[in-house]
Structure formats: C-alpha cells, structure tokens
Amino acid sequence: MSAATAQSLDSLRARIRGLERLRPVAWSVGLHPAIDPSLPGNGLAGACLHQIVAGAEDGAATAFAARIAGRLAERFNRPVLWAAAGGEDLYAPGLGLYGLSPQRLLQARASCPADLAWIMEEALKCPDLACVIAELPGLDLVAGRRLQLAAEAGGVTGLALHPFGSRIANAGTTRWRISGRPDGTWRVILDRCRNGLPGEWEIRP
Amino acid sequence: MKRIIHLWLPFFATDRLTRPGAEFEAWRDRPLALSGRAGGAIRVFAANKAARRAGIAPGLAAADSTALYPGLKTIPHRPTETEAALARLAGWCGRWSPWTGPEGTDGIWIDATGCAHLFGGEHAMLAEIAARLEALGLAVRAGMADTPGAAWALSHCADESPSICPEGAVRQWLASFPIAALRLPDEAAEGLRRLGLRRMSDLMALPRAPLAARFGRDVALRLDQVLGRLPEPLSPIPFTEPMEARVAFIEPIGRTEDVAAAIRHLLDEVCERLSKSGLGARRLILSVYRVDGTVLAHDLGTNGPVRDPAHLMRLFAEILDTLDAGFGIEVMRLSIPVADPFTAAQSDVEARSDGASLPLLVDRLTRRLGPGRVFRPSPRPTHLPERAVTRAAPLSPSTGPWPTQRRPIRLLPRPRPVAVEDQDGRPLRLDRMDLVRTEGPERISAEWWRSPETSQRDYWRVEDSAGRRLWLFRTIDSQWFAHGFFG
C-alpha cells in the first residue's frame, strides 16, 4: 500500500469518525471493575445519553440508574434531576442504599409522557446538574439525537430509564438491560455500546 | 400647619354592594342588611339607608329585623372584603393627595396639606371629592381641618357636608360640637354625658390635668389630638412606585426578532430598577397592545426572586414562540406585581454558572408542568411508608435527616393485593412462585390515633425464583399486599 493510499485511507477514516461523532470520551465514571474494561475510556462516558432498559420489573434497572447517578452526584457535588410521569413511584428513602443520597434529588413530575423528553432536554443543558434521569416509555431516533446533543451542550450525563416493553430506538451511547437474579445479583447486559464491546455480567448490587 | 380631610362613608359596607353595576344594585333603595354571627346569635352588622328608615340598625337580631320589615334582603357580612374594598378606595383617593389611608371600617384620611390649590381651593376640592364618591354610589360626609381629630369631628357631627374649618380655628369652630365628636368609646362618652358635659366647650373649659385623672387618658388624648396639642400620625397606604416599563413603537412591529428585542429592552429597564431597590421579580406580566385594539397578557412566575435579564428572557422564550402579533404591536408593557427582597446568597447562585442555571431550569420546568410539579423529596416523621415522603420547594435548603432502614426503591401508590401462601405469617409462595429468600418481619404500626385494624402491618422483603424483589406486608387480618420493589 503506497503512502498516498494510506494517507487517503486515514483521512477517510477521520471523516467517518467525524460523521459518526466517535470522538474520544471526554471523561468517564467507573461502574464496576468487571464492566469498565469493555467501555471506551474505561468507564461510562460522561456528557452523553445512556439507555437503561428494565427486565421483567423496574426495581433493578431503577437501582442501577440510581447507582450511576449517585456516583456522578458525589463526583460533581451537584444535584440529580429525576423526571417521571407517574406509575410506580420512585421512593426516595430507598435510594441511599444504592449510593444516591435523597438530599441530592430533585424530582419533576410530568402529567403526560410527552413532556418527559422536553424536561430531559432542558435539564441536560443545565450545567448545575450532575445527572438527569427520565423514565421514558418510548424514545425515537430524532428525540434521542436531540437529547445526545443537549447532553454534550450542557456537559451533563443523561440516563433514559425505559420500563419493560418500551419502544425504543438505538439513540444512546450505550444501552443496558438490567434484571434481577434469584441469587440476589443483577444480570447486566450491555447490548449496545458505541466504540466499545457488548457484554454480559452478573454483579452484586 | 397641616390640612387633613376626613371622609366618612356611613353606609360603606352596603353602598359598595349596591353601587351602580354591582351585584345588589337593585337593592339600592330597598332595605338591605348585612348579617353575621355575633356571640350566639345572628345579628345585623350593617344596614343601608332604606333599612335604617324601616328601623333596622346594626346590633339588632336578624330575626327581629325580618319581623320589622319582612321584605328585608339579608346577605352575609364579610368584614375582610369590606376592609379590602375600603383600602382600595383609599388608594384610589391618591388622585387628590399621595398621602391617603383607610380609617376604621368606614372612613378615609387624606392629608391634603399643600394640595388644595391644585383643585381650585379647599371648597372646590372637597366638593369634587364628594361628587366623585357619590357618583360611585357611596354616601359621603367630608370634613377638613388642621388635625385628623377635628376633621373627623366635622365629617361626623357638622350640620352640613362638606364642612371646612379654617386654619387655626379648631378651638372656636368645634366648641359647640357634641362630645361624641371626640372619637371616644361609648362608655367614656356616656360617663361624660352623665356628668353634664355635653359640648366640647364644656370639656375645653376644664383644667387638663384633673381631666385625665378623672376621665381616663382616652378623653385627654382625644381632646389634645383634636386641638393639635398632640400630633396624631396617620398611617398612609405605602406609596410604591409601580415596577413597570413600557415601550411604544412608532411603526407597529410584528417580527419575532423585534418583539424579542423589545422584551429584552423592557427586562433590562425593569431589572435595573429591581437591583436598585434590592428586589427580585417573583411574578411578571407582559401586556402586548396590538394594532387591532386587543391586548394579550402573559403571566410568568418564578421560583425565587430573579433580576437577571438573561434568566427572565429565557422564561419568555416560549411566549415568544406562541405570541400572535396579529397586524402588529403598538405598545408593550412589562409590570412586576410581585417582587421579593434579593439576598446575597441568591446572587451567588446566579453568578456561579453562565446563565443556564438551576433556578432558571426550575422556573422553566415549573412554568410548563405547573406548580408543585418540580420538588425535592423531604422526609416526614411518620412510620407509614406511603406517608414518609413529602414534597419540598425545589430550591429549598437541604432536606433530612432521612431514615436509615432498608426501604424499597419504588413504592406502589397504593398497596396491591397479592396471593401469598404463608406458614405462621412467614410467606412461602407468591403468585404460586417459590420465594427463594424472605427477610422479616418488620412490624410497622401507624400513629396510635389511626385504627389498629388497618394500620398494623408486618413487612417482609422477599425474592422469588424469577429474580423479582418485593416488599410485602401482611395486615392484622392476614391479607397480603405488595407495596414496593427493591433493586
């Protein structure tokens, strides 16, 4: 391969990276020693949108999101916004168990699910927050793209928490499926990870 | 020397309800009374002129008044509404003097010192005031003198109205007035009357020291106030400069950019004045006057005092999107009806981040979602799990302390009945699925004043063979409910 070919290949690769926005991870937050090596930047990429999909019931996925949010809140010493539209209520006294202090929690209660993506987009642009979590029963590509851009603009990490059976597009930087196992552990499936490797783990909450 | 006007509106409580255009206008010349509970009975609190003529006076039992005049219209007495209406009227009287205030339940003070020449002299001024108030359907008697006490005496006891006591002539002018002109409590006036003191002159002739010793401080005080020997400060309605800005356009505007620039201009102006007064806006009203003669009003609220034009501009962003300029906008007006003191701590928050700050976010979310929809969870000292969390204001200081027991991460809004097979109260199977782990019981009893049958629960943390982790409880009558999920 001639030098010229190699050079044009390199420039083409750079263009593709630009198109796919595969920029190097700006900063990341460690999740678990077993999982981190599979993730680009050795942790969950900050200032991005991540999707967390619940298995049969929401408890484990909620706790997984709380675990991530708790780490971000500690790291930046800032509050976390949790947006939901009703249903099985998030229960603040149970969050401390997963490292998210209820003291850091700010909740937004939408009257219809359509408001949730708007809340999340607005909140992601607010650099005073450590993390934004929205319980989204659905997410299409366009909305997901907007959320990703908002997260980049505000430097805030977004977690879209999808209940079991949500209709969702591959909008996030990563997509996780979380379910509980009868031995008290979580089954964590990383079934999509931009610039990283999918995988499956069993970890203790 | 001061010049004080006192306006006595003897029938204000009823007049305001029967004035032209008001709800009870039809009863203007027919007997109408306001009644309410006094002690153990329903009594008349106010009666209009027609009712007085029929012999119905305040203090009469409502039943007696209906007996006196069967056609009497009786409506409930609302003292706070009357009081507020009187304060509004006193504010309206600010057209004659900046120094006005309500007096009691049926009077208005106006400090007219140096104002009369603006209205063509004192006589013309009083005549205009009386005519204006009568046009509003209010019976009025007006008095003007050097002291509030003397003006009150004139409005209540002078033979004619309006009645003006010339400067420096209070003593001579009031000498022939009855003692009742002194604003005394009934008992004190009655005491004086029994001693044969009927006229002000009788009282003025007495040496002052024994007067106070004999009849109490009230009598001496009121007399001194009437004669101007003691100052009597009036408490005016605080005159506040309305916090508002206005912009008029030579050519009507309609483009969104122009409207945005105009709003920004108004905000800059108002925010500068807010920061001069150390205030922050809590509520803003933007009025848009269109060429076609219609006015659109937009109302905005904030979660805390704000005086950052950029912050407020973002709150107006959604209004801008939906604003219909029609054929053009002629005038825009921004007013701030509610402002709160701005503290240094809030300035810090504002300064910390570059604009898109947390208070701004909270304001925008609250505006879209409605009040109370953005909040901080706050612990409540109760044992009942569903009552243990309450909502605090989103920007309130830290909440807590939070209880440390193991609690689920999701709580069902209301407990859901489930099929559980148990053995001596310990759950074995849930929905015909084996439970692989059970921990408990944790007995939670509600406060003693709630009935024990419904409020004593034994909670279990269980995990079934599908990996679901639930929070179950068993009531005292062996019903099982699922109440939440663990992670």
XYZ file of C-alpha atoms in Angstrom:
692
model
C 0.000 0.000 0.000
C 1.502 3.245 -1.114
C 1.965 6.146 1.231
C -0.601 8.135 -0.700
C -3.219 5.381 -0.351
C -2.524 5.078 3.356
C -2.879 8.802 3.718
C -6.182 8.966 1.886
C -7.448 5.982 3.903
C -6.524 7.795 7.115
C -8.325 10.945 6.026
C -11.377 8.900 5.026
C -11.376 7.189 8.430
C -11.165 10.588 10.127
C -14.126 11.781 8.084
C -16.170 8.736 9.017
C -15.307 9.252 12.682
C -16.439 12.825 12.305
C -19.685 11.734 10.728
C -20.318 9.160 13.418
C -19.209 11.592 16.095
C -16.907 8.953 17.515
C -14.918 11.444 19.434
C -12.673 10.295 22.214
C -14.509 10.053 25.521
C -14.055 13.351 27.360
C -14.398 11.861 30.807
C -15.958 8.773 32.253
C -17.180 7.377 35.506
C -16.283 3.876 36.702
C -19.203 1.480 37.139
C -17.789 -1.851 38.204
C -14.318 -3.388 37.900
C -15.664 -6.201 35.736
C -17.555 -3.965 33.327
C -15.276 -0.963 32.939
C -12.674 -2.562 30.602
C -15.371 -3.103 27.947
C -16.241 0.566 27.875
C -14.353 3.196 25.893
C -12.427 5.378 28.304
C -12.616 2.604 30.916
C -15.964 3.774 32.296
C -19.342 5.181 31.385
C -18.841 8.150 29.055
C -19.862 11.462 30.610
C -21.953 14.168 28.896
C -23.712 11.501 26.821
C -27.093 9.846 26.697
C -27.282 6.293 28.044
C -30.262 3.986 27.914
C -31.196 1.596 30.687
C -33.890 -0.919 29.848
C -35.707 -2.730 32.628
C -36.129 -6.501 32.664
C -39.415 -8.001 33.870
C -39.816 -5.365 36.582
C -38.339 -1.950 37.163
C -36.655 -2.315 40.537
C -33.216 -3.482 39.382
C -32.969 -1.016 36.477
C -34.057 1.831 38.756
C -31.406 0.880 41.264
C -28.769 0.617 38.530
C -29.636 4.140 37.342
C -29.556 5.383 40.946
C -26.123 3.806 41.376
C -24.741 5.709 38.353
C -26.470 8.947 39.342
C -25.118 8.635 42.887
C -21.569 8.360 41.591
C -21.989 11.390 39.359
C -23.582 13.399 42.176
C -20.679 12.603 44.506
C -18.100 13.376 41.863
C -19.510 16.786 40.931
C -21.193 17.626 44.230
C -24.323 18.620 42.329
C -27.973 17.568 42.374
C -29.644 14.944 40.217
C -32.931 15.538 38.429
C -35.289 12.572 38.167
C -38.249 13.040 35.831
C -41.206 10.666 35.679
C -44.823 10.720 34.628
C -46.356 8.629 37.386
C -46.963 4.948 37.887
C -44.814 3.096 40.392
C -43.347 5.959 42.299
C -39.691 6.403 42.873
C -39.269 6.115 46.634
C -36.617 8.460 47.943
C -35.895 6.596 51.227
C -34.736 3.576 49.180
C -32.172 5.446 47.105
C -29.476 5.773 49.751
C -28.936 2.017 49.588
C -27.608 2.469 46.055
C -25.393 5.425 46.801
C -27.748 8.212 45.713
C -28.491 10.427 48.677
C -32.091 11.702 48.633
C -30.592 15.038 49.702
C -29.258 15.420 46.199
C -32.501 14.559 44.486
C -34.713 16.941 42.574
C -37.871 15.432 41.089
C -40.011 16.555 38.190
C -43.442 15.017 37.757
C -44.899 15.361 34.268
C -48.611 14.972 33.703
C -48.085 13.273 30.341
C -45.194 11.231 28.949
C -44.818 13.676 26.050
C -43.387 16.260 28.424
C -40.644 13.930 29.625
C -38.320 14.259 26.647
C -38.712 18.027 26.815
C -37.874 18.061 30.539
C -34.852 15.882 29.919
C -33.590 18.030 27.076
C -33.948 21.229 29.096
C -32.315 19.708 32.150
C -29.381 18.276 30.202
C -28.497 21.793 29.129
C -28.186 22.890 32.752
C -24.572 22.506 33.906
C -25.644 22.844 37.538
C -26.850 19.246 37.459
C -24.744 16.136 37.839
C -27.109 13.817 36.028
C -30.598 13.726 34.549
C -32.757 10.608 34.665
C -36.033 10.381 32.780
C -38.395 7.422 32.805
C -39.207 7.291 29.115
C -41.727 4.713 27.898
C -40.568 5.351 24.326
C -37.774 7.109 22.505
C -37.344 7.593 18.777
C -34.140 8.368 16.917
C -34.802 12.081 16.473
C -35.655 12.652 20.124
C -32.653 10.572 21.153
C -30.375 12.615 18.936
C -31.688 15.852 20.451
C -31.039 14.508 23.932
C -27.500 13.473 22.989
C -26.784 16.961 21.619
C -28.270 18.567 24.755
C -26.085 16.359 26.956
C -22.999 17.405 25.004
C -24.017 21.074 25.186
C -24.570 21.083 28.933
C -21.875 18.577 29.848
C -24.478 16.638 31.803
C -24.890 12.859 31.690
C -28.363 11.657 30.779
C -29.909 8.323 31.695
C -33.042 7.298 29.840
C -34.729 4.698 32.004
C -37.057 2.565 29.915
C -39.679 0.401 31.579
C -40.103 -3.199 30.411
C -41.685 -3.293 26.960
C -40.754 0.251 25.879
C -40.478 1.005 22.166
C -37.040 2.453 21.852
C -34.533 3.267 19.142
C -30.774 2.927 19.474
C -30.383 6.524 20.454
C -27.903 6.374 23.316
C -24.170 5.957 23.514
C -24.764 2.740 25.437
C -27.801 0.594 26.077
C -28.084 -1.613 29.135
C -30.586 -4.264 30.091
C -30.843 -4.831 33.798
C -32.762 -7.544 35.592
C -32.632 -9.144 38.994
C -31.495 -12.737 39.535
C -32.766 -15.037 42.248
C -29.350 -15.203 43.929
C -29.549 -11.506 44.793
C -27.334 -10.314 41.933
C -28.099 -8.226 38.867
C -27.820 -9.522 35.346
C -26.297 -6.624 33.430
C -26.379 -6.875 29.647
C -24.588 -4.243 27.631
C -26.232 -4.887 24.287
C -25.075 -1.761 22.565
C -22.001 0.332 23.109
C -20.722 2.868 20.625
C -16.989 2.472 20.238
C -16.916 -0.391 22.767
C -17.751 -4.038 23.249
C -21.106 -5.519 24.211
C -21.068 -7.937 27.096
C -22.973 -9.652 29.871
C -22.148 -9.719 33.576
C -23.553 -10.765 36.888
C -22.732 -8.299 39.600
C -23.776 -7.670 43.169
C -25.937 -4.526 43.545
C -49.963 73.711 59.571
C -51.331 70.505 58.162
C -54.672 70.256 56.420
C -56.441 66.956 56.849
C -59.576 65.695 55.122
C -61.701 63.024 56.691
C -64.290 61.278 54.574
C -66.983 59.407 56.439
C -68.803 56.811 54.371
C -71.586 55.940 56.818
C -73.071 53.213 54.629
C -69.888 51.961 53.009
C -70.474 48.254 53.800
C -73.826 48.256 51.989
C -73.177 51.050 49.497
C -70.290 49.194 47.935
C -72.601 46.251 47.224
C -75.410 48.334 45.750
C -73.398 50.821 43.727
C -74.260 51.021 40.016
C -73.102 47.883 38.268
C -72.630 45.866 41.462
C -74.326 42.589 42.279
C -77.032 44.013 44.546
C -77.666 47.202 42.606
C -81.405 46.511 42.696
C -81.413 46.976 46.479
C -80.031 50.476 46.339
C -83.292 52.000 47.541
C -84.800 48.934 49.165
C -83.932 47.681 52.645
C -80.734 45.647 52.671
C -78.791 44.410 55.684
C -75.558 42.524 56.248
C -75.792 39.919 58.944
C -73.331 37.649 60.652
C -72.744 35.616 63.774
C -72.069 37.663 66.881
C -71.867 35.793 70.145
C -74.546 33.128 69.958
C -76.914 34.937 67.632
C -77.149 36.129 64.068
C -77.124 39.900 64.158
C -77.274 42.775 61.742
C -73.817 44.284 61.166
C -74.734 46.927 58.649
C -77.944 48.285 57.163
C -78.458 50.632 54.265
C -80.388 53.862 54.370
C -83.707 52.301 53.404
C -83.307 49.654 56.104
C -82.450 52.289 58.700
C -85.643 54.087 57.793
C -87.518 50.868 58.495
C -85.949 50.830 61.940
C -83.267 48.265 61.272
C -79.983 49.206 62.899
C -76.709 47.368 63.435
C -76.801 45.176 66.537
C -80.401 44.093 66.018
C -81.010 40.347 65.929
C -81.520 39.175 62.365
C -84.837 37.547 63.253
C -86.151 40.807 64.731
C -85.090 42.746 61.673
C -87.014 40.441 59.360
C -90.028 40.842 61.641
C -89.724 44.616 61.383
C -89.549 44.530 57.620
C -90.446 41.183 56.038
C -89.110 42.210 52.614
C -85.624 42.824 54.004
C -82.814 41.441 51.874
C -80.115 39.947 54.080
C -76.673 38.952 52.840
C -73.695 37.628 54.804
C -71.368 40.168 56.324
C -67.771 39.803 55.055
C -65.629 42.201 57.104
C -62.338 41.398 55.370
C -63.819 42.122 51.949
C -65.201 45.415 53.163
C -61.858 46.284 54.687
C -60.029 45.468 51.462
C -62.535 47.498 49.439
C -62.027 50.460 51.752
C -58.260 50.196 51.386
C -58.666 50.127 47.590
C -60.873 53.182 47.723
C -58.299 54.953 49.904
C -55.692 54.104 47.279
C -57.976 55.492 44.587
C -58.185 58.733 46.559
C -54.466 59.062 45.836
C -55.591 61.141 42.855
C -56.021 64.083 45.244
C -53.055 63.556 47.532
C -50.288 60.979 47.761
C -50.959 60.603 51.490
C -54.192 58.650 51.990
C -55.295 55.769 54.150
C -58.364 53.933 55.431
C -59.770 54.811 58.835
C -61.708 52.222 60.823
C -64.358 50.441 58.783
C -66.000 53.445 57.148
C -63.597 56.344 56.838
C -60.731 57.629 54.738
C -57.979 60.061 55.683
C -56.461 62.346 53.124
C -53.556 64.560 54.092
C -54.271 67.461 51.774
C -51.511 69.755 53.041
C -50.488 71.887 50.076
C -52.775 70.051 47.667
C -55.923 72.162 47.631
C -54.688 74.819 45.205
C -54.319 72.128 42.552
C -58.080 71.650 42.621
C -59.149 75.262 42.860
C -59.121 75.698 46.612
C -60.368 73.723 49.574
C -64.069 74.163 48.880
C -63.737 73.105 45.271
C -61.549 70.176 46.254
C -63.971 68.814 48.849
C -66.899 69.349 46.510
C -65.093 67.400 43.794
C -64.211 64.552 46.163
C -67.774 64.326 47.427
C -69.197 64.438 43.912
C -66.818 61.727 42.690
C -67.621 59.397 45.552
C -71.339 59.996 45.205
C -71.036 59.169 41.538
C -69.650 55.821 42.694
C -72.842 55.344 44.675
C -71.256 55.996 48.053
C -72.891 58.230 50.635
C -70.183 60.508 51.962
C -69.696 63.241 54.514
C -66.498 65.216 54.311
C -64.682 67.365 56.823
C -61.459 69.303 56.562
C -59.454 70.806 59.388
C -55.952 71.235 60.815
C -55.930 67.946 62.709
C -57.264 64.480 61.940
C -59.388 64.594 65.082
C -61.049 67.850 64.080
C -61.625 66.642 60.518
C -63.257 63.520 61.948
C -65.451 65.647 64.195
C -66.550 67.736 61.214
C -67.365 64.786 58.987
C -69.393 63.105 61.729
C -71.042 65.961 63.574
C -71.106 69.066 61.376
C -74.525 70.240 60.252
C -73.622 70.300 56.614
C -71.227 68.443 54.399
C -68.648 69.198 53.137
C -67.614 71.206 56.146
C -64.353 73.105 56.382
C -62.769 74.526 59.497
C -60.422 77.364 58.518
C -56.775 77.213 59.518
C -56.100 77.814 63.206
C -59.790 77.966 64.099
C -60.360 74.491 65.514
C -60.962 75.617 69.089
C -63.677 78.154 68.235
C -65.174 76.078 65.470
C -65.622 72.908 67.476
C -66.656 74.475 70.760
C -70.332 73.907 70.091
C -69.867 70.319 68.880
C -71.212 67.446 70.987
C -68.834 65.273 72.984
C -69.498 62.441 70.509
C -67.237 64.287 68.074
C -64.246 63.164 70.145
C -63.996 59.558 68.836
C -64.451 58.168 72.341
C -65.512 54.669 73.320
C -69.214 54.530 74.176
C -68.672 54.058 77.935
C -66.393 57.084 78.208
C -68.830 59.261 76.260
C -71.700 58.045 78.404
C -69.694 58.829 81.582
C -69.124 62.388 80.413
C -72.747 62.804 79.470
C -73.933 61.715 82.895
C -71.757 64.415 84.448
C -73.497 67.015 82.320
C -70.638 67.504 79.907
C -72.367 67.646 76.537
C -70.429 70.074 74.401
C -66.773 70.225 73.511
C -66.654 73.654 75.108
C -67.582 72.094 78.474
C -64.537 69.877 78.203
C -62.201 72.546 76.870
C -63.008 74.739 79.866
C -61.783 72.118 82.360
C -58.155 72.117 83.533
C -56.290 69.414 81.639
C -54.581 67.501 84.482
C -57.713 66.661 86.514
C -59.465 65.828 83.243
C -57.046 62.991 82.546
C -57.138 61.823 86.173
C -60.896 61.883 86.301
C -61.998 60.520 82.937
C -59.033 58.443 81.853
C -56.296 59.006 79.358
C -58.511 58.469 76.329
C -60.514 61.634 76.855
C -57.464 63.853 77.374
C -55.663 62.216 74.465
C -58.529 62.686 72.046
C -59.027 66.261 73.103
C -55.320 67.022 72.676
C -55.405 65.418 69.254
C -58.384 67.431 68.123
C -56.773 70.668 69.258
C -53.419 69.750 67.759
C -51.605 69.737 71.105
C -50.541 66.185 70.436
C -49.575 65.029 66.962
C -51.638 62.207 65.501
C -49.754 60.391 62.805
C -51.844 58.933 60.008
C -50.770 55.643 58.548
C -50.988 56.039 54.825
C -51.100 53.247 52.321
C -47.439 52.838 51.452
C -46.906 54.516 48.157
C -44.923 52.181 45.975
C -43.631 53.119 42.621
C -45.106 50.556 40.267
C -42.353 48.314 38.973
C -43.048 48.505 35.300
C -41.641 49.537 31.983
C -43.303 50.439 28.740
C -42.223 50.777 25.190
C -44.231 52.269 22.339
C -43.336 51.788 18.696
C -43.558 54.431 16.011
C -44.286 51.733 13.448
C -46.148 48.638 14.672
C -43.818 45.660 14.993
C -44.545 42.021 14.266
C -41.339 40.131 13.564
C -40.291 37.752 16.338
C -36.788 39.264 16.470
C -38.221 42.741 17.009
C -40.555 41.518 19.719
C -37.671 39.703 21.394
C -35.543 42.849 21.270
C -38.401 44.861 22.784
C -38.880 42.352 25.595
C -35.162 42.405 26.266
C -35.243 46.195 26.415
C -38.118 46.120 28.920
C -36.367 43.478 31.011
C -33.142 45.465 31.125
C -35.011 48.508 32.324
C -37.019 46.680 34.969
C -34.068 44.628 36.200
C -32.008 47.741 36.705
C -34.742 49.174 38.893
C -35.131 45.887 40.734
C -31.450 45.800 41.561
C -31.567 49.422 42.743
C -34.332 48.504 45.181
C -32.639 45.237 46.188
C -35.570 43.218 44.862
C -36.067 40.271 42.556
C -39.148 39.550 40.464
C -41.461 36.724 41.538
C -44.180 37.397 39.003
C -44.161 39.272 35.703
C -46.959 40.348 33.420
C -46.249 41.213 29.830
C -49.074 43.128 28.161
C -48.987 43.338 24.398
C -51.204 46.012 22.839
C -51.970 45.171 19.234
C -52.997 47.490 16.428
C -56.448 45.945 16.276
C -57.172 47.171 19.790
C -56.760 43.859 21.569
C -54.419 43.279 24.478
C -52.668 39.996 25.165
C -51.445 39.473 28.709
C -48.863 36.856 29.589
C -48.260 35.940 33.170
C -44.997 34.419 34.369
C -43.942 33.203 37.789
C -40.519 32.392 39.170
C -39.450 30.095 41.987
C -37.313 32.714 43.638
C -36.526 36.400 43.283
C -34.881 36.981 39.900
C -33.357 40.108 38.447
C -31.114 38.675 35.791
C -32.440 39.846 32.404
C -30.928 36.814 30.652
C -32.727 34.456 33.034
C -36.045 36.217 32.540
C -35.503 36.389 28.794
C -35.304 32.595 28.670
C -38.582 32.362 30.568
C -40.136 34.491 27.854
C -38.758 32.257 25.120
C -41.869 30.067 24.972
C -44.168 33.073 24.999
C -42.247 34.411 22.030
C -42.829 31.192 20.120
C -46.566 31.386 20.533
C -47.055 35.151 20.507
C -49.500 36.205 17.819
C -48.661 39.741 16.734
C -51.773 39.996 14.537
C -51.469 43.054 12.335
C -48.731 44.481 14.508
C -47.903 45.532 18.046
C -48.065 49.162 19.094
C -47.155 49.130 22.756
C -45.649 46.607 25.122
C -45.729 46.921 28.867
C -43.974 44.788 31.434
C -45.038 45.008 35.052
C -43.868 43.211 38.149
C -46.750 42.873 40.580
C -44.787 40.666 42.983
C -41.163 41.209 43.943
C -39.215 39.842 46.891
C -36.038 41.011 48.591
C -32.968 39.675 46.876
C -30.372 38.178 49.202
C -26.652 37.814 48.683
C -26.862 34.027 48.628
C -29.131 34.153 45.600
C -26.709 36.439 43.816
C -24.043 33.784 44.304
C -26.142 31.102 42.689
C -26.778 33.397 39.802
C -23.126 34.206 39.400
C -21.903 30.620 39.663
C -22.887 29.367 36.261
C -23.183 31.144 32.989
C -26.895 31.664 32.640
C -28.488 28.244 32.210
C -28.519 27.840 35.984
C -30.578 25.607 38.188
C -33.051 28.342 39.292
C -33.726 29.078 35.641
C -34.276 25.420 34.859
C -36.632 25.063 37.816
C -38.587 28.119 36.685
C -38.937 26.819 33.154
C -39.989 23.342 34.252
C -42.484 24.741 36.758
C -43.904 27.012 34.114
C -44.574 24.126 31.757
C -45.551 21.437 34.268
C -47.452 23.568 36.758
C -46.870 24.495 40.378
C -45.676 21.767 42.719
C -44.563 19.504 39.893
C -40.881 20.188 40.448
C -39.885 19.433 44.008
C -37.393 17.955 46.408
C -38.456 14.907 48.354
C -38.392 15.605 52.046
C -38.738 13.102 54.903
C -41.780 13.263 57.140
C -41.633 11.849 60.647
C -44.191 9.076 60.359
C -43.990 5.303 60.357
C -46.363 4.762 57.462
C -44.171 4.266 54.376
C -46.637 5.864 51.966
C -46.713 8.993 54.091
C -43.000 9.201 54.847
C -42.099 11.445 51.920
C -43.443 14.891 51.294
C -42.646 17.493 48.657
C -40.469 20.482 49.492
C -39.796 23.516 47.342
C -37.256 22.689 44.614
C -34.671 25.216 45.734
C -35.213 24.756 49.458
C -32.171 24.100 51.618
C -31.162 20.545 52.396
C -33.777 18.039 53.464
C -33.358 15.351 56.016
C -32.320 13.525 58.037
C -33.588 10.511 56.155
C -34.429 7.264 57.958
C -31.836 4.558 57.546
C -33.988 1.418 57.427
C -33.916 -0.696 54.276
C -36.644 0.639 52.062
C -37.704 -0.252 48.525
C -36.646 1.918 45.614
C -40.139 2.008 44.157
C -43.311 2.253 46.150
C -46.711 1.459 44.681
C -49.022 4.452 45.053
C -51.465 2.102 46.737
C -50.652 -1.381 48.031
C -51.723 -4.138 45.632
C -53.382 -7.295 46.977
C -51.322 -10.408 46.141
C -51.832 -14.151 46.560
C -49.377 -15.409 49.135
C -49.200 -18.791 50.786
C -47.786 -18.406 54.226
C -46.937 -20.504 57.219
C -47.467 -18.861 60.597
C -47.177 -15.480 58.937
C -43.968 -16.223 57.006
C -44.534 -16.029 53.236
C -43.651 -19.193 51.275
C -45.034 -18.707 47.797
C -46.089 -15.606 45.871
C -48.375 -15.949 42.861
C -47.608 -19.696 43.012
C -43.888 -18.999 42.683
C -41.456 -20.170 45.316
C -39.786 -17.469 47.299
C -36.057 -18.087 47.424
C -35.385 -15.553 50.143
C -37.552 -13.979 52.824
C -36.462 -11.480 55.430
C -38.700 -10.132 58.129
C -40.985 -9.371 59.680
C -40.603 -5.672 60.336
C -43.669 -4.536 62.171
C -44.794 -1.041 61.229
C -47.598 0.498 63.215
C -49.202 3.730 62.309
C -49.690 6.508 64.792
C -51.893 5.448 67.711
C -54.796 7.612 66.539
C -55.216 5.579 63.377
C -57.256 2.445 63.838
C -55.061 -0.608 64.531
C -57.054 -2.936 62.253
C -55.948 -1.083 59.166
C -52.597 0.195 60.191
C -50.528 -2.535 61.804
C -48.505 -4.277 59.152
C -45.771 -6.918 59.133
C -43.412 -6.163 56.276
C -41.299 -8.822 54.519
C -38.560 -8.429 51.985
C -38.857 -11.349 49.597
C -37.257 -12.546 46.403
C -38.921 -15.006 44.064
C -37.364 -17.524 41.722
C -37.677 -15.076 38.792
C -35.429 -12.553 40.497
C -38.170 -10.126 41.498
C -37.532 -8.428 44.846
C -40.653 -7.220 46.539
C -41.750 -5.584 49.728
C -44.810 -7.412 51.000
C -46.872 -6.851 54.068
C -49.425 -8.821 55.955
C -52.195 -6.990 57.724
C -53.510 -7.953 61.120
C -56.334 -9.880 59.416
C -53.876 -11.905 57.286
C -54.335 -10.095 53.984
C -51.184 -9.871 51.869
C -50.219 -6.837 49.838
C -47.274 -5.890 47.642
C -46.113 -2.396 48.476
C -42.864 -1.854 46.622
C -39.858 -3.159 44.725
C -36.227 -3.387 45.678
C -33.378 -3.096 43.231
